């Protein structure tokens, strides 16, 4: 999720909570639909209050995931609230089936807990009506409706549409029997099938289901590809996939010179070497940014990334690739006894997989 | 549009007409919604018949564009019918404002013509009712409804949401005053604004409007970028943007060797040279395809593209780029008095623009 268009609501248990601007569309939609149906301003206010309380429950649901993940030393980058639900961005996903199971179940469990806590309040208070009518909310049926909707939330999230919670539970259960990438592929296929169903149902009922369906479809695809790629890379080392042809720059070269190098070849990533020692990396985006800042005559040393990742030939390729992705680096130098012997970039790793797959499938 | 999931309906005036599989969803939707409302099978049949007739009118609308374009020697690749409307794929767009105006207006004009032809039939026939009720179609109000819907089609298409017909008319009118890429940018911005409005309205009314909105938004962006890039390239020649660092292969090299070259560098496009003469080009996709076909030990000559484009240094860059795009080539050799002195690929042209824009905007 792009955080650029999100508003920070503050931190809970050290985790930043964001609300995406499109959330305003949801509020606008509710106000508009209710106005159209001739609802009174007080009733509309109850509806809006209900949606906000409901999203507080969604936040609690996501915090459930985050706190369960913390038990396994997985940090949560942030939680973002979208009109179609919440999203907890974990730094990584637990790979052990049992841990994934616990983390996936922790979210819906929070909604069940909220419902259980509301149950005695609703039952024991004679002023509260246990009648579900979301179009006629008041202080009489507010808590009962909230209880029911929390049960809905738990049930809806347990639909086995990977990467929804139920889909993760499904994958974790499959992982006890199958290899992880196979389990992911099965769960993703089931998820995509259900996603198509969501889109279809969304056309006749709730347009939000269309968006949820699209999210699930794309999410399932991305996770399946990631798991597949990771599994295909296992067993190889960096030495197998590195590029021996390394375009090199000197830290004293000008940015202008690096942009000429960029334009005269198909290279997009460069390694900066001083006195046989790697001192940085420079990619297309960094060159363009430096030019835009008027640094054409500055040295490459001013614009290069000094905070690069050093890879060695014997490192597992899977690990190197995950490190590049997590650190958002496009390329890294490969060293052998501190001498530069090659480089690795994410595109070349993808090419390596394509070539291997093509050779095997002929 | 991807033609893979489309069914050919045959040719009209030499133009292939396709119907996209998602069209079935539209038919399914109509049947489902009508069944839900307890409509009789006969009434549902009338609804389906109406939609099919309506899409015949949409086809006529697209043929209007195609035949007008033909006057200016622009061919139409095909016409595809989608649930949200029709799409005529012209080989290029007329660049002269007057010609664009005629081509854009020719579509809605067909719908006006159909409505005008239906008018006397409806008026003079006492059995036909002039009552619009799309939920209760019969042989009495079918033609009148068709007439009204054709007027709707003409009006809806004239909304100035570029790249819809009205937006093209708007751009053509702007082009009389502004440079083409400026006119495109203005029309695209207005189009995107209206597209956001369509998506918003779609939420409350017709979900198809959401898809139309997304189509317009992306379409406007793509066309504005294309016009912008073309205008930025004008004034340059191929010599300004070519890559002097050319990875070369020999036609007798093996595919395996070319895939090693691919993996050991950042190069994705190669020029095949025999005896100082360019004989072909080879790119990543072609190497992967050859490997998949088990041709690892075959010669590069077996897999290379012999039908390449030859560029010369003094050729206008704008023209070279449009030629590459239209021929769907990723790269082309650049020759000077039949000697290879460089190559041009679409990615490098994009880099050339990025670097120039960055240098100017600092």
Short mmCIF file of N, CA and C in Angstrom, two decimals, chain B residues 28 51 84 93 99 104-105 107 111 119 134 136 144 147 250 256 277 296 309 321 353:
data_model
loop_
_atom_site.label_atom_id
_atom_site.label_comp_id
_atom_site.label_asym_id
_atom_site.label_seq_id
_atom_site.Cartn_x
_atom_site.Cartn_y
_atom_site.Cartn_z
N UNK B 28 -25.17 -12.46 -18.83
CA UNK B 28 -25.48 -13.18 -17.59
C UNK B 28 -26.09 -12.26 -16.54
N UNK B 51 -30.24 -6.00 -25.99
CA UNK B 51 -28.81 -5.75 -25.78
C UNK B 51 -28.01 -6.12 -27.03
N UNK B 84 -18.62 -2.80 -21.79
CA UNK B 84 -18.78 -1.36 -21.55
C UNK B 84 -18.81 -0.56 -22.85
N UNK B 93 -3.52 7.43 -35.19
CA UNK B 93 -4.58 8.41 -35.01
C UNK B 93 -4.30 9.57 -35.97
N UNK B 99 -8.95 16.34 -39.35
CA UNK B 99 -9.18 14.91 -39.61
C UNK B 99 -9.61 14.19 -38.33
N UNK B 104 -13.60 11.42 -35.06
CA UNK B 104 -14.23 11.32 -33.74
C UNK B 104 -15.75 11.50 -33.84
N UNK B 105 -16.18 12.43 -34.71
CA UNK B 105 -17.61 12.70 -34.83
C UNK B 105 -18.35 11.62 -35.60
N UNK B 107 -18.46 8.44 -35.31
CA UNK B 107 -19.11 7.40 -34.50
C UNK B 107 -20.47 7.83 -33.98
N UNK B 111 -25.02 6.88 -34.68
CA UNK B 111 -26.13 6.66 -33.76
C UNK B 111 -27.26 7.66 -33.99
N UNK B 119 -37.06 7.06 -36.38
CA UNK B 119 -38.10 8.03 -36.02
C UNK B 119 -39.40 7.88 -36.84
N UNK B 134 -37.22 0.14 -20.23
CA UNK B 134 -36.27 -0.91 -20.59
C UNK B 134 -36.51 -2.19 -19.78
N UNK B 136 -39.46 -3.40 -19.40
CA UNK B 136 -40.66 -4.04 -19.96
C UNK B 136 -40.66 -3.90 -21.46
N UNK B 144 -38.88 1.98 -30.44
CA UNK B 144 -38.81 3.30 -29.82
C UNK B 144 -37.67 3.35 -28.80
N UNK B 147 -34.41 3.59 -30.46
CA UNK B 147 -34.18 4.96 -30.95
C UNK B 147 -33.65 5.84 -29.82
N UNK B 250 27.34 -13.63 -33.21
CA UNK B 250 27.56 -14.14 -34.57
C UNK B 250 26.44 -15.13 -34.87
N UNK B 256 22.61 -21.30 -26.47
CA UNK B 256 23.17 -21.45 -25.13
C UNK B 256 24.16 -20.32 -24.85
N UNK B 277 28.37 -7.38 -41.44
CA UNK B 277 27.04 -7.06 -41.97
C UNK B 277 25.99 -7.47 -40.94
N UNK B 296 18.74 -25.17 -27.49
CA UNK B 296 19.93 -24.63 -26.82
C UNK B 296 21.19 -24.78 -27.68
N UNK B 309 14.37 -3.70 -38.18
CA UNK B 309 14.29 -2.36 -38.76
C UNK B 309 15.71 -1.80 -38.81
N UNK B 321 11.34 6.09 -33.28
CA UNK B 321 10.64 5.57 -32.11
C UNK B 321 9.25 5.05 -32.46
N UNK B 353 14.97 10.53 -22.68
CA UNK B 353 14.00 11.56 -22.30
C UNK B 353 14.11 11.91 -20.82
#
